[in-house]
mmCIF file of C-alpha atoms in Angstrom:
data_model
loop_
_atom_site.group_PDB
_atom_site.id
_atom_site.type_symbol
_atom_site.label_atom_id
_atom_site.label_comp_id
_atom_site.label_asym_id
_atom_site.label_seq_id
_atom_site.Cartn_x
_atom_site.Cartn_y
_atom_site.Cartn_z
ATOM 1 C CA MET A 1453 297.508 160.427 254.111
ATOM 2 C CA GLU A 1454 298.601 156.797 253.806
ATOM 3 C CA MET A 1455 296.975 153.821 252.121
ATOM 4 C CA ASN A 1456 294.684 151.191 253.572
ATOM 5 C CA PHE A 1457 294.402 147.874 251.754
ATOM 6 C CA THR A 1458 294.172 144.101 252.045
ATOM 7 C CA ALA A 1459 296.824 141.879 250.466
ATOM 8 C CA ILE A 1460 295.670 138.370 249.558
ATOM 9 C CA ASP A 1461 297.223 135.147 248.336
ATOM 10 C CA PHE A 1462 295.736 131.804 247.324
ATOM 11 C CA GLU A 1463 297.271 128.371 246.973
ATOM 12 C CA THR A 1464 295.400 125.831 244.863
ATOM 13 C CA ALA A 1465 295.165 122.050 244.975
ATOM 14 C CA THR A 1466 295.157 121.677 241.171
ATOM 15 C CA SER A 1467 295.494 123.915 238.132
ATOM 16 C CA LEU A 1468 291.819 124.863 238.445
ATOM 17 C CA PRO A 1469 291.294 128.367 239.891
ATOM 18 C CA THR A 1470 288.396 127.042 241.976
ATOM 19 C CA SER A 1471 290.591 124.506 243.797
ATOM 20 C CA VAL A 1472 291.716 126.901 246.544
ATOM 21 C CA CYS A 1473 293.187 125.039 249.514
ATOM 22 C CA SER A 1474 294.721 127.943 251.427
ATOM 23 C CA MET A 1475 294.268 131.702 251.651
ATOM 24 C CA GLY A 1476 296.469 134.356 253.177
ATOM 25 C CA ILE A 1477 295.134 137.739 254.263
ATOM 26 C CA CYS A 1478 297.193 140.740 255.365
ATOM 27 C CA VAL A 1479 295.438 143.948 256.397
ATOM 28 C CA VAL A 1480 297.308 147.251 256.106
ATOM 29 C CA GLU A 1481 296.105 150.488 257.682
ATOM 30 C CA ASN A 1482 298.067 153.702 257.187
ATOM 31 C CA ASN A 1483 300.913 151.779 255.545
ATOM 32 C CA ARG A 1484 301.304 149.471 258.551
ATOM 33 C CA VAL A 1485 300.428 145.793 258.834
ATOM 34 C CA VAL A 1486 297.708 145.506 261.477
ATOM 35 C CA GLU A 1487 296.397 141.974 260.948
ATOM 36 C CA ARG A 1488 297.559 138.737 259.365
ATOM 37 C CA ARG A 1489 295.459 135.649 258.829
ATOM 38 C CA GLY A 1490 295.921 132.287 257.137
ATOM 39 C CA ILE A 1491 293.243 129.648 256.576
ATOM 40 C CA TYR A 1492 293.195 126.140 255.181
ATOM 41 C CA ILE A 1493 290.305 125.423 252.824
ATOM 42 C CA ARG A 1494 288.781 122.163 251.641
ATOM 43 C CA PRO A 1495 288.804 122.361 247.831
ATOM 44 C CA VAL A 1496 285.707 121.459 245.833
ATOM 45 C CA PRO A 1497 285.967 118.949 244.224
ATOM 46 C CA PHE A 1498 288.312 117.362 246.722
ATOM 47 C CA GLU A 1499 291.204 116.648 244.361
ATOM 48 C CA PHE A 1500 294.939 117.336 244.552
ATOM 49 C CA ASN A 1501 297.736 117.447 242.022
ATOM 50 C CA GLU A 1502 301.174 116.187 243.071
ATOM 51 C CA TYR A 1503 302.811 119.149 241.344
ATOM 52 C CA ASN A 1504 300.826 121.614 243.446
ATOM 53 C CA ILE A 1505 301.559 119.690 246.642
ATOM 54 C CA LYS A 1506 305.291 119.955 245.908
ATOM 55 C CA ILE A 1507 304.968 123.715 245.528
ATOM 56 C CA HIS A 1508 303.077 124.582 248.717
ATOM 57 C CA GLY A 1509 303.307 121.415 250.821
ATOM 58 C CA ILE A 1510 299.566 121.256 251.550
ATOM 59 C CA THR A 1511 298.289 117.676 251.497
ATOM 60 C CA PRO A 1512 294.724 116.301 251.382
ATOM 61 C CA ASP A 1513 294.976 115.200 255.028
ATOM 62 C CA MET A 1514 295.721 118.776 256.089
ATOM 63 C CA VAL A 1515 292.473 120.168 254.687
ATOM 64 C CA LYS A 1516 290.053 117.254 254.575
ATOM 65 C CA ASP A 1517 288.177 118.464 257.673
ATOM 66 C CA MET A 1518 288.377 122.182 256.865
ATOM 67 C CA PRO A 1519 285.416 124.318 255.700
ATOM 68 C CA THR A 1520 284.981 124.959 251.980
ATOM 69 C CA PHE A 1521 285.465 128.400 250.478
ATOM 70 C CA ALA A 1522 281.695 128.964 250.466
ATOM 71 C CA GLU A 1523 281.521 128.047 254.154
ATOM 72 C CA TYR A 1524 284.351 130.478 254.920
ATOM 73 C CA TRP A 1525 282.891 133.342 252.890
ATOM 74 C CA ASP A 1526 281.170 135.142 255.766
ATOM 75 C CA ILE A 1527 284.579 135.331 257.485
ATOM 76 C CA ILE A 1528 286.490 136.327 254.341
ATOM 77 C CA ARG A 1529 284.075 138.898 252.953
ATOM 78 C CA PRO A 1530 284.790 141.758 255.421
ATOM 79 C CA TYR A 1531 288.444 141.669 254.360
ATOM 80 C CA ILE A 1532 287.459 142.082 250.688
ATOM 81 C CA ASP A 1533 284.222 144.029 250.369
ATOM 82 C CA GLY A 1534 284.794 147.751 249.880
ATOM 83 C CA ARG A 1535 288.566 147.382 250.226
ATOM 84 C CA THR A 1536 291.501 147.892 247.887
ATOM 85 C CA ILE A 1537 292.946 144.446 247.201
ATOM 86 C CA ILE A 1538 296.640 143.910 246.498
ATOM 87 C CA ALA A 1539 297.993 140.682 245.025
ATOM 88 C CA HIS A 1540 301.287 139.557 243.535
ATOM 89 C CA ASN A 1541 299.940 138.354 240.176
ATOM 90 C CA ALA A 1542 296.373 139.580 240.537
ATOM 91 C CA MET A 1543 295.341 137.626 237.454
ATOM 92 C CA PHE A 1544 295.790 134.453 239.501
ATOM 93 C CA ASP A 1545 294.591 135.529 242.953
ATOM 94 C CA VAL A 1546 291.650 137.728 241.974
ATOM 95 C CA GLY A 1547 290.814 135.127 239.345
ATOM 96 C CA ALA A 1548 290.776 132.375 241.978
ATOM 97 C CA LEU A 1549 288.616 134.501 244.266
ATOM 98 C CA CYS A 1550 286.057 135.273 241.568
ATOM 99 C CA ALA A 1551 286.070 131.718 240.178
ATOM 100 C CA SER A 1552 285.425 130.352 243.668
ATOM 101 C CA LEU A 1553 282.543 132.777 244.151
ATOM 102 C CA ASP A 1554 281.117 131.818 240.773
ATOM 103 C CA ALA A 1555 281.354 128.108 241.601
ATOM 104 C CA ALA A 1556 279.531 128.680 244.890
ATOM 105 C CA GLY A 1557 276.872 130.888 243.314
ATOM 106 C CA ILE A 1558 277.862 133.819 245.522
ATOM 107 C CA PRO A 1559 277.603 137.381 244.127
ATOM 108 C CA TYR A 1560 280.842 139.337 243.917
ATOM 109 C CA PRO A 1561 281.582 141.959 246.546
ATOM 110 C CA ALA A 1562 282.713 145.386 245.373
ATOM 111 C CA PHE A 1563 286.440 146.096 245.451
ATOM 112 C CA ASP A 1564 289.293 147.487 243.390
ATOM 113 C CA TYR A 1565 292.649 145.769 243.006
ATOM 114 C CA VAL A 1566 296.252 146.325 241.987
ATOM 115 C CA CYS A 1567 298.931 143.836 240.932
ATOM 116 C CA THR A 1568 302.316 144.208 242.632
ATOM 117 C CA VAL A 1569 304.024 142.219 239.877
ATOM 118 C CA LYS A 1570 303.162 144.964 237.397
ATOM 119 C CA LEU A 1571 303.967 147.746 239.837
ATOM 120 C CA SER A 1572 307.308 146.263 240.888
ATOM 121 C CA GLN A 1573 308.360 145.742 237.264
ATOM 122 C CA GLN A 1574 307.991 149.472 236.758
ATOM 123 C CA ALA A 1575 309.271 150.557 240.155
ATOM 124 C CA TYR A 1576 312.398 148.378 240.173
ATOM 125 C CA PRO A 1577 313.265 147.607 236.523
ATOM 126 C CA GLU A 1578 316.894 146.965 237.441
ATOM 127 C CA LEU A 1579 315.986 143.714 239.223
ATOM 128 C CA PRO A 1580 316.565 140.543 237.177
ATOM 129 C CA SER A 1581 313.369 138.941 238.483
ATOM 130 C CA HIS A 1582 310.109 140.209 239.951
ATOM 131 C CA LYS A 1583 308.978 136.893 241.362
ATOM 132 C CA LEU A 1584 307.906 137.398 244.948
ATOM 133 C CA ASN A 1585 310.862 135.612 246.543
ATOM 134 C CA HIS A 1586 313.485 137.405 244.437
ATOM 135 C CA LEU A 1587 311.769 140.747 244.874
ATOM 136 C CA CYS A 1588 311.590 140.340 248.637
ATOM 137 C CA ASP A 1589 315.252 139.361 248.778
ATOM 138 C CA ALA A 1590 316.066 142.677 247.101
ATOM 139 C CA LEU A 1591 313.752 144.626 249.401
ATOM 140 C CA GLY A 1592 314.908 142.903 252.593
ATOM 141 C CA VAL A 1593 311.598 141.197 253.371
ATOM 142 C CA SER A 1594 311.831 137.801 255.088
ATOM 143 C CA PHE A 1595 309.034 135.266 254.520
ATOM 144 C CA ASN A 1596 308.282 131.629 253.671
ATOM 145 C CA HIS A 1597 307.487 131.448 249.973
ATOM 146 C CA HIS A 1598 304.360 129.596 248.784
ATOM 147 C CA GLN A 1599 302.800 129.750 252.226
ATOM 148 C CA ALA A 1600 299.664 131.836 251.688
ATOM 149 C CA TYR A 1601 299.891 133.437 255.143
ATOM 150 C CA ASP A 1602 303.419 134.659 254.417
ATOM 151 C CA ASP A 1603 302.934 135.420 250.714
ATOM 152 C CA ALA A 1604 300.102 137.839 251.527
ATOM 153 C CA TYR A 1605 302.354 139.543 254.077
ATOM 154 C CA ALA A 1606 305.237 139.729 251.587
ATOM 155 C CA CYS A 1607 302.937 141.227 248.956
ATOM 156 C CA ALA A 1608 301.789 143.839 251.462
ATOM 157 C CA GLU A 1609 305.394 144.744 252.289
ATOM 158 C CA VAL A 1610 306.205 145.110 248.588
ATOM 159 C CA MET A 1611 303.308 147.520 248.190
ATOM 160 C CA ILE A 1612 304.377 149.484 251.260
ATOM 161 C CA SER A 1613 307.935 149.711 249.891
ATOM 162 C CA ILE A 1614 306.686 151.063 246.565
ATOM 163 C CA LEU A 1615 304.480 153.627 248.294
ATOM 164 C CA GLU A 1616 307.317 154.805 250.523
ATOM 165 C CA ASP A 1617 310.081 154.730 247.894
ATOM 166 C CA PHE A 1618 308.052 156.819 245.476
ATOM 167 C CA GLU A 1619 306.344 158.935 248.146
ATOM 168 C CA LEU A 1620 302.839 157.973 247.069
ATOM 169 C CA ASP A 1621 299.903 158.233 249.472
ATOM 170 C CA THR A 1622 296.814 157.104 247.566
ATOM 171 C CA LEU A 1623 295.746 154.627 244.918
ATOM 172 C CA ASN A 1624 294.975 157.558 242.627
ATOM 173 C CA GLU A 1625 298.585 158.681 242.950
ATOM 174 C CA VAL A 1626 299.809 155.151 242.207
ATOM 175 C CA GLU A 1627 297.643 155.012 239.079
ATOM 176 C CA SER A 1628 298.838 158.390 237.876
ATOM 177 C CA PHE A 1629 302.540 157.896 238.630
ATOM 178 C CA PHE A 1630 302.858 154.446 237.079
ATOM 179 C CA GLU A 1631 300.189 155.034 234.420
ATOM 180 C CA VAL A 1632 298.265 151.911 235.393
ATOM 181 C CA ASP A 1633 294.570 151.377 235.922
ATOM 182 C CA ARG A 1634 293.169 149.670 238.980
ATOM 183 C CA GLY A 1635 290.999 146.642 238.379
ATOM 184 C CA LEU A 1636 287.390 146.781 239.470
ATOM 185 C CA VAL A 1637 285.106 143.997 240.655
ATOM 186 C CA TYR A 1638 281.473 144.502 241.622
ATOM 187 C CA PRO A 1639 278.237 142.490 241.760
ATOM 188 C CA GLY A 1640 277.198 141.351 238.295
ATOM 189 C CA CYS A 1641 280.437 142.323 236.553
ATOM 190 C CA LYS A 1642 282.402 140.124 234.171
ATOM 191 C CA VAL A 1643 285.935 139.541 235.396
ATOM 192 C CA SER A 1644 288.498 139.849 232.608
ATOM 193 C CA PHE A 1645 292.208 140.552 232.458
ATOM 194 C CA LYS A 1646 293.870 142.399 229.595
ATOM 195 C CA LYS A 1647 297.618 142.522 229.243
ATOM 196 C CA LYS A 1648 298.974 146.032 228.833
ATOM 197 C CA LYS A 1649 302.405 147.266 227.917
ATOM 198 C CA LYS A 1650 304.261 148.337 230.998
ATOM 199 C CA LYS A 1651 306.165 151.560 231.359
ATOM 200 C CA LYS A 1652 309.355 151.166 233.370
ATOM 201 C CA ILE A 1653 310.034 153.829 235.948
ATOM 202 C CA GLY A 1654 313.022 153.311 238.166
ATOM 203 C CA ARG A 1655 314.392 154.930 241.251
ATOM 204 C CA THR A 1656 317.424 154.054 243.290
ATOM 205 C CA ARG A 1657 316.444 152.855 246.740
ATOM 206 C CA SER A 1658 317.784 154.967 249.552
ATOM 207 C CA LYS A 1659 317.222 152.329 252.221
#
């Protein structure tokens, strides 16, 4: 048995979690990437910060005629609802998702989620950095950093590497092996993130 999940990534126009201007989606079935999707989103309010533009390169002109997150939701929802969601820094990406739903007055879908930052810190403690670009360099994953389409793919590949390196087949096994709890989101819940001490578990890669 192998895992099915959706990896997501958001880029934002400002420091506000509701200012999503791009989303990357990567669908994994049986530990294989089967679909990749990237969308530009018109942030609400329509404001940009120069610092954010320098990070991801998305300008107001690139998204001014795009749908808003609320207008995209019917397209996005099937990738989220009832799925396991993977994100590299879930506090940011799941937070942006839920904040955007709150701002639009849309009820949450039901999903569980796991953060690959936390997992990779335990899986590969010998690495000097667990930022997505440094991690992917170590794992041999090529991608364009801070492009949501590619970041979601890179996150998915990190998760696949962890599953294969530690011979884990299910989210229950991941939780048990790394002693982490999946996050849960469902209609009417309150989204909160609590920092927990991480237990480092290392294994030499054989690849």
